[in-house]
Amino acid sequence: MNDWLQGFIDLVVQHPHWAGLLVFVTAMAESIVVVGMFVPGTAILIGIAAVAGLGELKLWPLLVWATLGAVAGDGVSYWIGHRYKEHIRAGWPLRERPELFEKGEAFFHRYGAMSVAIGRFVPGVRAIIPVVAGVVGMPPLRFYAVNILSAMVWAPAHILPGAGMGLALGVLGSIAGRLVAVLVGVLVFAGLAIWAIHLGVRWIAPGAARRYRRFVAGCKRRGSWVDRAIVYALDPDDPGTSTLIVMGVAVIALARIFVGLAEDVFMREQITRMDAAISTLVQGWRTPALDDVMIAITSLGDGVVVTAVVAAAVIWLFVHRERKLGVGLALTMVLAAVSVPALKSVLSIPRPIEIYSGADAFSFPSGHATSAAALYASLAWLATHNAALRWKIVGFALAGVMTAAIAASRVYLAAHWPSDVLAGLTLGLALAAIYALVFRRTDSRTMGPWRLVAVVLATLLVAGGARAYTNFPHALEAYRPRVVETTVTAESWLGGGWADLAAERLELDGSDGGALVLQADVSLAALRQGLIASGWQMAPAGDVVGIAGFLSPKAALDSLPPLPLTHAGRFAGLTMVRETGPASRLVLRFWPTPNLVLESGAPERIHLASMTVETVSRPLHLATMLHDREIAATEQQGLLAPLAGRPEWRAETRALGDRRVLLLTRPSPPAPPMPRGESSGDTAP
């Protein structure tokens, strides 16, 4: 995903005039009657403006092109209305959708000439208002005056947010470029999906609905067993049909996500490296107070608590004569309880820490996440199935918060990898969707849904509180932070153990982030002292003052903290810089490892280091941005060569593929003084 995003940026940068023309055409098309209904103009304009926010394009030409396009588009629509007058109602597609013109006409009569300016910002009437203005005979001079002035406001309202988004993504992308690329991809997909749904609802759905009803009516008339099955499942007059479609699509999508996760984890793909990096990062946030909170939260997902909540809900359903719903809920949770250990036994993915035995000793998928998602999503559907939309939002929001809290606690306590939790959530939601699918025709209002919610919450508080209280000492010991370290001798490390350590920086998404060119078992204090003597400087602190400098377009490079890059979920323990020009500097970052070197009875932690170049840019002259890039291997060796002769350490180099790794180790301790009267040479007879 990072490749296609960079490819799009490169294409726009290499052809800035085409970018301006695309902005013009998009702004124009979005304002033309009918055409504007099919063009995702806002998404395109924001996307191109984001490239300007990255500092790759000039902003003002885009504003001019967008303004001209908006003026031209409204002008074309006005001319169409002015030329064809009332005859436009009889043409396609307004003949099929007369309510569109009527809506625009009512809007125009309400706001008069200002409707041209106001309507430009109102979805649904934007492209039709200029046509109405032409039909009703609005004077051209007045129309174009309002058209031009409103376009001068509309263009910045679309271009500037996109540029700001590009600026923000540029800063985040410097820290975790691939994660940002994934985020951008998700946002683009979501935007296109929303546009497609909007397009379908407005233009495709009405005709499709008519044909769909005719098809079902034909099935009812024919009456064969196939026709009866179609009517039973897809009758548009049946309120459960929409649930069938939505939940059916959800089950298929969730199943595909789960299978993809299981395949990647089983094949030890990039996701396993991402798991390790994120887990290490989260472990760095642990505190005793937060441990207590997370242990209490994770107790709410323990088997005894889930069983108590399920029992309370099932009993309530039986009391209110909803036995099928009760049996279905019980079977859903039994299926969750059975499938999780079965999958764990088959995949056999070890946990981050050892806390259980048997099938539960394995990690994928998370049982807590699976049961929480299945239970609370099912209960949310039961409680809000026949409720208004706002209550559906409230119900599923409560279920989502509860499920997310339990899932997050599993990652925080190192009981599961992030992929385990994600897989558990997809499995649990799929089971809940199947439950809703089976009982889609149920009228849940007869069972007192909100009283059921009260019973469930009361049971959860009592059972969860009792579990947390009685099991807290054991849980505190089971989930205590583990520190796993490996100690080797200097001879073992220098003799070949160095090759077992990471050769590339590990990004949070599991990808490689550049070469690690240096290993050192020297203390950070000695490294700092030797590097300062070699011309390096301590990096500016990443405090509030330093970070605030990025908001100024005039911030000096030597006042800005380097980008907080991570390796395997760890932040750098020491960062040194050396300026190479007014807008660039070298950055040497040292990351701690869990490996210690024992020499002369004193262990010292091994640190891995990377050397990169940071350059500064000032996009839009509104802020300051840093860009980090790797240095060529041959250039790195030349830059590291002066470090070899320092008295603070001994330096050795090792070949690794087509590059070399510099090893810095503590200097040999001085030889003890010889006792008086002895010499190291032979004595005369």
XYZ file of C-alpha atoms in Angstrom, residues 40 108 147 213 243 264 308 394 446 519 574 609:
12
model
C -16.592 11.821 -6.094
C -34.276 28.325 -4.587
C -21.343 32.210 -8.551
C -40.460 -6.263 -6.034
C -31.135 -8.216 8.615
C -0.725 -15.188 8.073
C -22.836 -16.142 34.886
C -26.389 3.355 22.262
C -42.061 -8.704 24.325
C 26.318 -2.847 17.754
C 20.351 7.538 23.027
C 22.223 1.659 16.108
